[in-house]
CSV table of C-alpha atoms in Angstrom, one decimal:
chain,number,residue,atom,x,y,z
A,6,UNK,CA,0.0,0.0,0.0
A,7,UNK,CA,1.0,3.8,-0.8
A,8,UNK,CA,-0.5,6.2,1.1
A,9,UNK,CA,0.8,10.1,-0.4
A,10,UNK,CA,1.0,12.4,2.7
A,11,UNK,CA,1.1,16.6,3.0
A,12,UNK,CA,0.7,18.9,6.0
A,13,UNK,CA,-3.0,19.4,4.5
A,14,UNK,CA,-4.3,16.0,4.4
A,15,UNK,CA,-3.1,11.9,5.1
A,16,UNK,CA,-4.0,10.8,1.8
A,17,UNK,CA,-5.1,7.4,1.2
A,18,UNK,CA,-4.9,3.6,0.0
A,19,UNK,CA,-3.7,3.4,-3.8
A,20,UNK,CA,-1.5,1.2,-5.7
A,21,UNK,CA,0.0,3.2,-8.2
A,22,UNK,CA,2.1,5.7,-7.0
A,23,UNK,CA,0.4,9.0,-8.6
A,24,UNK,CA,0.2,12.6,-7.3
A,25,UNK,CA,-4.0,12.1,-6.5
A,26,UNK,CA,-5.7,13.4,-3.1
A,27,UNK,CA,-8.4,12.6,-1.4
A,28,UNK,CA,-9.9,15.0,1.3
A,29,UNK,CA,-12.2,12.3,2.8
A,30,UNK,CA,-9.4,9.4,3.8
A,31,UNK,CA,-10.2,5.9,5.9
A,32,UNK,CA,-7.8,3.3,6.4
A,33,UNK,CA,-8.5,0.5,4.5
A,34,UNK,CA,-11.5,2.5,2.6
A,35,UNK,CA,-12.6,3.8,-0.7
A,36,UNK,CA,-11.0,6.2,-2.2
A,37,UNK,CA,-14.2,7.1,-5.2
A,38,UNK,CA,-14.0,11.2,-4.7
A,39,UNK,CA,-10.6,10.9,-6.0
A,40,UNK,CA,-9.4,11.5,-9.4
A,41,UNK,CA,-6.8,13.3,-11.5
A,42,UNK,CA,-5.5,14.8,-8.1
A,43,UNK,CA,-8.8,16.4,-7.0
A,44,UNK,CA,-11.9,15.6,-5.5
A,45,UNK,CA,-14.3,15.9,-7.6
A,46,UNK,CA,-17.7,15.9,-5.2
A,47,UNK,CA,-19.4,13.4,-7.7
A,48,UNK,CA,-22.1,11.1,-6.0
A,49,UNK,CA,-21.1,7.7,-6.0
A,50,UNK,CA,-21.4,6.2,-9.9
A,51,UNK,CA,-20.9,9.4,-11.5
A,52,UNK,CA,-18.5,9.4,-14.6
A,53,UNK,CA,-15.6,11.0,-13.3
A,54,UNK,CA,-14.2,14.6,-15.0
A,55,UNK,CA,-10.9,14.0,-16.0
A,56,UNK,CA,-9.5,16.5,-17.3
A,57,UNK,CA,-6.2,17.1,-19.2
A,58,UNK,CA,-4.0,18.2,-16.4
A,59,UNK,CA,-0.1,18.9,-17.6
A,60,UNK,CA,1.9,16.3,-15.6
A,61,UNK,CA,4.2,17.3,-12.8
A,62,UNK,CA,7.8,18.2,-13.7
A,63,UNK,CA,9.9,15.2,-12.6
A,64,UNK,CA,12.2,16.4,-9.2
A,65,UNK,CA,15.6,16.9,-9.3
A,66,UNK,CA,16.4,14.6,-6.7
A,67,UNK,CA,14.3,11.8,-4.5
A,68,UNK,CA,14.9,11.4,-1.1
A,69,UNK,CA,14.8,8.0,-0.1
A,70,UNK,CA,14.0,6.6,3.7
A,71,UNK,CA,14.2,3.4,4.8
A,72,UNK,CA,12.7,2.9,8.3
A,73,UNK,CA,12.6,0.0,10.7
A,74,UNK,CA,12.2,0.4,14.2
A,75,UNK,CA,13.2,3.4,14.3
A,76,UNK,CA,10.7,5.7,16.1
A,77,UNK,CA,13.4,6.7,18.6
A,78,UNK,CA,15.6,7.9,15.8
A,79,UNK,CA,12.7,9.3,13.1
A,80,UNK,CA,12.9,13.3,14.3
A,81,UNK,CA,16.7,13.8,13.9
A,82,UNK,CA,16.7,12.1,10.5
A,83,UNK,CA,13.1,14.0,9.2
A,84,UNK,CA,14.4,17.3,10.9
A,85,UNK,CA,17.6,17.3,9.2
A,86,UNK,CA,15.4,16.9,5.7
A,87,UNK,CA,13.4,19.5,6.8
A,88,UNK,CA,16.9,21.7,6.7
A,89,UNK,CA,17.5,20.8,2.9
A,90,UNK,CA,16.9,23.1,-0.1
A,91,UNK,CA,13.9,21.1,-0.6
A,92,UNK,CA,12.7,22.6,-4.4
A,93,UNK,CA,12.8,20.2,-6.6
A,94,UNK,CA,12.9,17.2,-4.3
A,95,UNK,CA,10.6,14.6,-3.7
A,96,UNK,CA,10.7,12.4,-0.2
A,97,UNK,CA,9.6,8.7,-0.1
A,98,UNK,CA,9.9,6.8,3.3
A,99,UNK,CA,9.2,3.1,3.3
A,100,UNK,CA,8.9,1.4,6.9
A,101,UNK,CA,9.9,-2.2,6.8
A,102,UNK,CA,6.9,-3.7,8.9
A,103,UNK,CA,7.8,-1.8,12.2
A,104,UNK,CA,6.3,-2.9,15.7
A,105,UNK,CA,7.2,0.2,17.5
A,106,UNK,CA,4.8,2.9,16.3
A,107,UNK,CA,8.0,4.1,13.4
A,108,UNK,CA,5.4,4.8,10.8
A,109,UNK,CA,2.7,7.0,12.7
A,110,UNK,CA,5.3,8.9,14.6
A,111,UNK,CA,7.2,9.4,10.8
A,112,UNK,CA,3.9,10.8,9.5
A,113,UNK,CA,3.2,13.3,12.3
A,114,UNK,CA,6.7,14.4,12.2
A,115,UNK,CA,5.8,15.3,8.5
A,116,UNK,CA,3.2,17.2,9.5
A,117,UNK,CA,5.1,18.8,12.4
A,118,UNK,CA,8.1,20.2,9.8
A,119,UNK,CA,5.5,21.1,6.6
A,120,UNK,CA,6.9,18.1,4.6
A,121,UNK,CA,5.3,16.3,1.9
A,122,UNK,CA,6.1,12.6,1.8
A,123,UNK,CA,5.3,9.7,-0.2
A,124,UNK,CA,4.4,6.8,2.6
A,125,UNK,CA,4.7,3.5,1.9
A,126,UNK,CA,4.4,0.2,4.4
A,127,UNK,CA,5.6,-2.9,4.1
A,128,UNK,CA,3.3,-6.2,5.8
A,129,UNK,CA,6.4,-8.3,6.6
A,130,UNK,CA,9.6,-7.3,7.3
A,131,UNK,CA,11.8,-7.3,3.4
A,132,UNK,CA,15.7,-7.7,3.2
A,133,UNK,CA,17.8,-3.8,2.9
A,134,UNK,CA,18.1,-4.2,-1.1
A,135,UNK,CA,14.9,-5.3,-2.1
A,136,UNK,CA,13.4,-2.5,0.6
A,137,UNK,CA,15.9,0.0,-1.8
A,138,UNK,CA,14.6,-1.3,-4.6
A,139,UNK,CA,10.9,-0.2,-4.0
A,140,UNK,CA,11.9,3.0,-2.5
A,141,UNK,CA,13.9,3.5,-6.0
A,142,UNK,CA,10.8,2.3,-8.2
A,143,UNK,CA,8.3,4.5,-6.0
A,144,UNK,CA,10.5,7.7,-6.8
A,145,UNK,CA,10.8,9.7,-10.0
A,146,UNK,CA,14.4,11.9,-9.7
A,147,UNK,CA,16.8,11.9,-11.9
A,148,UNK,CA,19.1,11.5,-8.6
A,149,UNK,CA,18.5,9.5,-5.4
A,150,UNK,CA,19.9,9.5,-2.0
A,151,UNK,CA,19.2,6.6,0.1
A,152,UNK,CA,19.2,7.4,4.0
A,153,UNK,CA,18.3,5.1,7.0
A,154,UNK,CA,16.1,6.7,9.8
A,155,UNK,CA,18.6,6.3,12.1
A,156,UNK,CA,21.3,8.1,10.4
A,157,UNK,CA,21.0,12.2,8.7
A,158,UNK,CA,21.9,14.8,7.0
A,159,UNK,CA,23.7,18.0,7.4
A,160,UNK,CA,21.6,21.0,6.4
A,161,UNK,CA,24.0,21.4,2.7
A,162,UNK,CA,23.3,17.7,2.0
A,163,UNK,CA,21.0,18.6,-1.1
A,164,UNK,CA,22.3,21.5,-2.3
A,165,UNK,CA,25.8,20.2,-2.3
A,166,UNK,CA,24.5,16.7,-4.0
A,167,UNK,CA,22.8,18.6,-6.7
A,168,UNK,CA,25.6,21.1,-7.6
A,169,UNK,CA,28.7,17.9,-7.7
A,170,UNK,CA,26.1,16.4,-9.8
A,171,UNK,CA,25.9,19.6,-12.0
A,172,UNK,CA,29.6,20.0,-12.6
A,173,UNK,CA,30.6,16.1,-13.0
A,174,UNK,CA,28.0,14.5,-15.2
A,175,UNK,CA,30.3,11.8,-15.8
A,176,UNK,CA,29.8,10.4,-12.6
A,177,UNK,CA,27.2,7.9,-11.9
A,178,UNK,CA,27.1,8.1,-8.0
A,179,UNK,CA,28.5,10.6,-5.2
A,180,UNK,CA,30.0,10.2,-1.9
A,181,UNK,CA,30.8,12.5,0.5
A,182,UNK,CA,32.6,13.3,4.0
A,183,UNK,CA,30.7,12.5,7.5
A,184,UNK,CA,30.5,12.0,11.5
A,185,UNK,CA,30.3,8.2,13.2
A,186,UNK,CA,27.9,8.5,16.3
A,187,UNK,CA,28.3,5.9,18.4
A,188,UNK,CA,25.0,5.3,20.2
A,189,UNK,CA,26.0,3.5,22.8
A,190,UNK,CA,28.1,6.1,24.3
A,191,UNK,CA,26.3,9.0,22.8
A,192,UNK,CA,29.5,10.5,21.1
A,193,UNK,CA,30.3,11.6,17.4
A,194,UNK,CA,33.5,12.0,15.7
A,195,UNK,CA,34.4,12.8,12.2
A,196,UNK,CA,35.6,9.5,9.6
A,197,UNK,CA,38.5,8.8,9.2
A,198,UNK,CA,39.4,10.0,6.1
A,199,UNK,CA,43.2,8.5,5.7
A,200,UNK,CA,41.1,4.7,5.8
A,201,UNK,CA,39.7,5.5,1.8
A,202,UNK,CA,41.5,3.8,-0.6
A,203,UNK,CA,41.6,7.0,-3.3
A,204,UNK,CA,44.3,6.9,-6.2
A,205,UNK,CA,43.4,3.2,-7.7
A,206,UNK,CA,40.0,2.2,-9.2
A,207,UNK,CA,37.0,1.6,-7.0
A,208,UNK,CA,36.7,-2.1,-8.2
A,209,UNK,CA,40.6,-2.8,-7.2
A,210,UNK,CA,39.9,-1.4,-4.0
A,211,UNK,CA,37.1,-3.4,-3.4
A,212,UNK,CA,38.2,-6.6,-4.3
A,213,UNK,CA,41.4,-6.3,-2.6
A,214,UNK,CA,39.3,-5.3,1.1
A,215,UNK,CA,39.6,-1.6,1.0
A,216,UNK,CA,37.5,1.0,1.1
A,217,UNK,CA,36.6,3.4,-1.7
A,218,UNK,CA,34.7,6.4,-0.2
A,219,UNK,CA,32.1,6.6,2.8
A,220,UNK,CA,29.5,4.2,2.5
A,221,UNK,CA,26.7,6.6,4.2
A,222,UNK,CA,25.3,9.3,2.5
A,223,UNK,CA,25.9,8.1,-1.6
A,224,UNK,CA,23.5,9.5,-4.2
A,225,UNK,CA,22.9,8.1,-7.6
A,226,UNK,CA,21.9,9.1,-10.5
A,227,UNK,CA,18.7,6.8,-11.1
A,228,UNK,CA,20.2,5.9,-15.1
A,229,UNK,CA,23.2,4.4,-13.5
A,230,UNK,CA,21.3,2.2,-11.0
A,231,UNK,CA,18.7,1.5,-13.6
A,232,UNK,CA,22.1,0.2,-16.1
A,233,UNK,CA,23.5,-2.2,-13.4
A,234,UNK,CA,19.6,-3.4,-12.3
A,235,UNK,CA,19.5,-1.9,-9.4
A,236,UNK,CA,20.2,-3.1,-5.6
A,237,UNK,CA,20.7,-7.1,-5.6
A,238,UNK,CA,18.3,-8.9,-3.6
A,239,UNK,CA,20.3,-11.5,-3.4
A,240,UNK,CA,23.2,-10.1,-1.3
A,241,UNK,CA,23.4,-9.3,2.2
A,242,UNK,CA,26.3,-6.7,1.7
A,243,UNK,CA,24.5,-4.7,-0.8
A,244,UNK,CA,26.4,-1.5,-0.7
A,245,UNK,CA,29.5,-3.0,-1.7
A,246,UNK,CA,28.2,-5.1,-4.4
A,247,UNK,CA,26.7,-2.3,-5.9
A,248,UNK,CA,29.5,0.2,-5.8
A,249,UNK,CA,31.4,-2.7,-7.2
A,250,UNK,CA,28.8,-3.1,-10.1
A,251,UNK,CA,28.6,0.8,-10.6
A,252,UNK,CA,32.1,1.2,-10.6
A,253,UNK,CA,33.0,-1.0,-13.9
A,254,UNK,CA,30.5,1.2,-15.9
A,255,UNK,CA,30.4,4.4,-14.1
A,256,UNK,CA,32.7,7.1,-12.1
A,257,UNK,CA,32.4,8.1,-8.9
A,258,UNK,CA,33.0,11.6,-7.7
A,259,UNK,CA,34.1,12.7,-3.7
A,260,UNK,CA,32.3,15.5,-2.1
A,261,UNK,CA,34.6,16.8,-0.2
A,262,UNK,CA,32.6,17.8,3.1
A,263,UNK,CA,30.9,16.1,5.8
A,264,UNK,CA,27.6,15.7,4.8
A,265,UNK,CA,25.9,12.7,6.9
A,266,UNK,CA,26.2,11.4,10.3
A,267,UNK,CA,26.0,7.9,10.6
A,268,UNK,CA,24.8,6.0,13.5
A,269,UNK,CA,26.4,2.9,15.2
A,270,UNK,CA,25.3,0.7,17.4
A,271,UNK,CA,25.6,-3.0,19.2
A,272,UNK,CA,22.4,-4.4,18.2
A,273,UNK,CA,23.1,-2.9,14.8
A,274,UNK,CA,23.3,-5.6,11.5
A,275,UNK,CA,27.3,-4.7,10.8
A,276,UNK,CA,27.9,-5.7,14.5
A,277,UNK,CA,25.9,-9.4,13.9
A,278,UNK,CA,29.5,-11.2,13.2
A,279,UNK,CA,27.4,-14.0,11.8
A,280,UNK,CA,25.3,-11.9,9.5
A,281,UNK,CA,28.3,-10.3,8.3
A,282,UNK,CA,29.9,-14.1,7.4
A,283,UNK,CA,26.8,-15.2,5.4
A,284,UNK,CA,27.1,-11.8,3.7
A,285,UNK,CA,30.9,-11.9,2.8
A,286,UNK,CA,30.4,-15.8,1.4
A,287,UNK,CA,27.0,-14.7,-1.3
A,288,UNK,CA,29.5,-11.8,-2.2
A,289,UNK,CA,32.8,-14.1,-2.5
A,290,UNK,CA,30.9,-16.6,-4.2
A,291,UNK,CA,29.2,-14.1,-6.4
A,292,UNK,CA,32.3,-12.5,-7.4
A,293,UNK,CA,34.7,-15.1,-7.5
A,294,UNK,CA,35.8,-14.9,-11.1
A,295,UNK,CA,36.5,-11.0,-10.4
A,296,UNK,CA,38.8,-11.8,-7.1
A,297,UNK,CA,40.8,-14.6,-9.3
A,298,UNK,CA,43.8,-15.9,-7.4
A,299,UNK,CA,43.2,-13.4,-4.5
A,300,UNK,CA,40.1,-14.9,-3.4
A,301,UNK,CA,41.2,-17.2,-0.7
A,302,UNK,CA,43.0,-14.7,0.7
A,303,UNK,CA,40.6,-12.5,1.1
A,304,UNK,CA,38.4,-15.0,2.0
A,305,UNK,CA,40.8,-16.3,4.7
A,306,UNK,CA,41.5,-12.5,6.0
A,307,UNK,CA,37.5,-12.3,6.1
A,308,UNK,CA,37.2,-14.7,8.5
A,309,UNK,CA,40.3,-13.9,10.4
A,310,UNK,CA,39.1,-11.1,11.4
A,311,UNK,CA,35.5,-11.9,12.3
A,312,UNK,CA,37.4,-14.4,14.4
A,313,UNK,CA,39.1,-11.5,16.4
A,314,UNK,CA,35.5,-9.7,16.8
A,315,UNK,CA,34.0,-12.6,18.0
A,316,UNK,CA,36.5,-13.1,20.4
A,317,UNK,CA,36.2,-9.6,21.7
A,318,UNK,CA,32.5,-10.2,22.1
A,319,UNK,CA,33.0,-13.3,24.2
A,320,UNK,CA,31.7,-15.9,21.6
A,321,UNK,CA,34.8,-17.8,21.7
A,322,UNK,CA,33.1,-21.0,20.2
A,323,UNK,CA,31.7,-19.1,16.8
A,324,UNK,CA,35.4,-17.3,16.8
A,325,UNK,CA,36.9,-21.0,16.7
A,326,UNK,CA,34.6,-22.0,14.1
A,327,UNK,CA,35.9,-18.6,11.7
A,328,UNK,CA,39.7,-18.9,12.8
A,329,UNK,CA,39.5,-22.4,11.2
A,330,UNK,CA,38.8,-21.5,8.3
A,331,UNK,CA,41.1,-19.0,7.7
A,332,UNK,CA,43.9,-21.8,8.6
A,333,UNK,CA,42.3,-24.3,6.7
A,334,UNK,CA,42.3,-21.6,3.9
A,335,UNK,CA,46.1,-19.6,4.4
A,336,UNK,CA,47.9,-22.1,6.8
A,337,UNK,CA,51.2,-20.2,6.5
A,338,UNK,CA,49.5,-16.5,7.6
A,339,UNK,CA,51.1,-15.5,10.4
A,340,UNK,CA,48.4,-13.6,11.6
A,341,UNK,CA,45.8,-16.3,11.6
A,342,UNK,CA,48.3,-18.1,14.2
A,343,UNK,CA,48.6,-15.0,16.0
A,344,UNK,CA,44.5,-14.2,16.5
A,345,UNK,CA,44.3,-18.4,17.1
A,346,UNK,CA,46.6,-17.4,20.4
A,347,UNK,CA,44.7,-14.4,21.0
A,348,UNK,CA,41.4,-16.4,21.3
A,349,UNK,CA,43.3,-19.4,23.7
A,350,UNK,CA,44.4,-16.3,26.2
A,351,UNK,CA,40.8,-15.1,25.9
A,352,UNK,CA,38.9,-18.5,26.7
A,353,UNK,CA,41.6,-19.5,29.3
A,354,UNK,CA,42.1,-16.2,31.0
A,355,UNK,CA,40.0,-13.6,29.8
A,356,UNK,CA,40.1,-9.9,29.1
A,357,UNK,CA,43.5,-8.6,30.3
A,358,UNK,CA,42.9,-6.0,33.0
């Protein structure tokens, strides 16, 4: 279901993603009075007056937000879009079948700030790329920027977006600068910028474990995503497939400013060491003719290191499980044998005081 959303009015049930209105709105009910984005007052039966209405100029740039269970996070996020140079800009928000109240609290928060927003609601909770992929075939920009709820923007985001855009059209997506906020202890700092892998090609970087750019914050243009087919359901590390996908057809420009503030947190997905290792094997097995002869290396310092973060976590049997297969896969790699000992001192001893 769609529901289309402005300070004025809730809208109402449709399925097709158009710009109509309805003044009198039910859950669940009819929407008859509706047509051709007015209502019309007709009794029930009527032919309906359709006129021909010019279409609406396409927006520059879609704003994409993907919510789930995020109620405690929704005003920071829809407040910072509230501080954008919002002409031209259209905002869908999709919440993924949220229990905590995410998608009532997102539409008066709409109201509150005077936005306009396409809403949409999923029944059952969908995976991160095929929830991307409906936000992306519910919008109309020629750019989109996809945002979780829980992250946001600084007040320049759009207006910086749209200008790199502008002055590189060779690039198919953007990246920017940003802030890590670490929930738990309720503190920010800025990325490390000296971790992004910047004079080789974004695909070498990738496949050899490095990072390009930021992964928070990226805006496409909607032609490049539509030439690589999108998000892939499939994977559970969607960003970096895609930006590997992108990245053999398309460049990718840097904004150089800090333009989004990214939230972490200990019950977050990245922080699910096992989530992460049935990620990392659809993308290695997915890949594997791109990786070539460097594959069970990478493979081996995938799991290496997962080992280590499950040790730190106290899982020591899932962190035995990952450190064997790193030895089974580099036997000689002297840091396998050196996190090995660093899970033994962990499981015999514990944390070092």
């Amino acid at each position: 279901r769609v529901w289309r959303f402005n300070r004025w009015r809730r809208g109402y049930p449709a399925r097709d993603h158009d710009r109509r209105r309805c003044d009198d709105w039910r859950w669940g009910g009819s929407h008859a009075g509706c047509a051709s984005g007015r209502n019309l007052g007709r009794q029930p039966g009527a032919a309906a007056d359709v006129s021909d209405e010019p279409a609406p100029p396409s927006p520059t740039l879609s704003i994409l937000l993907l919510c789930w269970n995020h109620v405690a996070f929704l005003e920071p996020c829809i407040s910072s879009v509230a501080k954008q140079a919002l002409e031209g800009v259209e905002i869908v928000f999709l919440d993924n079948a949220s229990i905590d109240g995410s998608f009532e609290a997102a539409q008066s928060l709409f109201d509150q700030f005077g936005l306009e927003a396409t809403m949409l609601r999923n029944t059952q909770p969908d995976s991160i790329p095929a929830n991307f992929n409906r936000l992306l075939a519910a919008s109309r920009g020629d750019l989109v920027a996809v945002l979780s709820t829980d992250d946001w923007y600084e007040p320049d985001y759009v207006a910086s977006v749209i200008t790199a855009t502008a002055s590189h059209p060779e690039a198919g997506w953007f990246s920017c600068g940003g802030w890590l906020f670490f929930d738990d202890q309720q503190r920010s700092e800025q990325v490390d910028e000296t971790r992004f892998v910047t004079d080789r090609p974004v695909d070498e970087v990738i496949l050899d474990g490095g990072e390009p750019h930021f992964f928070v914050g990226c805006a496409y243009r909607r032609s490049a995503l539509t030439a690589v087919g999108g998000w892939d359901e499939g994977q559970l590390i969607e960003d970096r497939d895609l930006f590997l996908r992108l990245s053999r057809r398309f460049a990718h420009h840097r904004i150089a400013q800090r333009l989004v503030h990214y939230r972490r947190s200990s019950s977050a997905a990245s922080a699910n060491a096992a989530f992460m290792l049935k990620g990392w094997k659809r993308f290695f097995a997915k890949h594997a003719p791109a990786f070539g002869p460097r594959l069970a290396a990478r493979r081996a310092e995938t799991y290496r290191s997962y080992a280590a973060l499950l040790t730190d976590q106290g899982d020591h049997r899932a962190a035995a499980a990952a450190i064997a297969r790193a030895l089974r896969l580099r036997p000689m790699a002297a840091l396998n044998w050196r996190t090995l000992a660093y899970l033994a001192r962990r499981a015999l001893w514990g944390p070092m005081k």
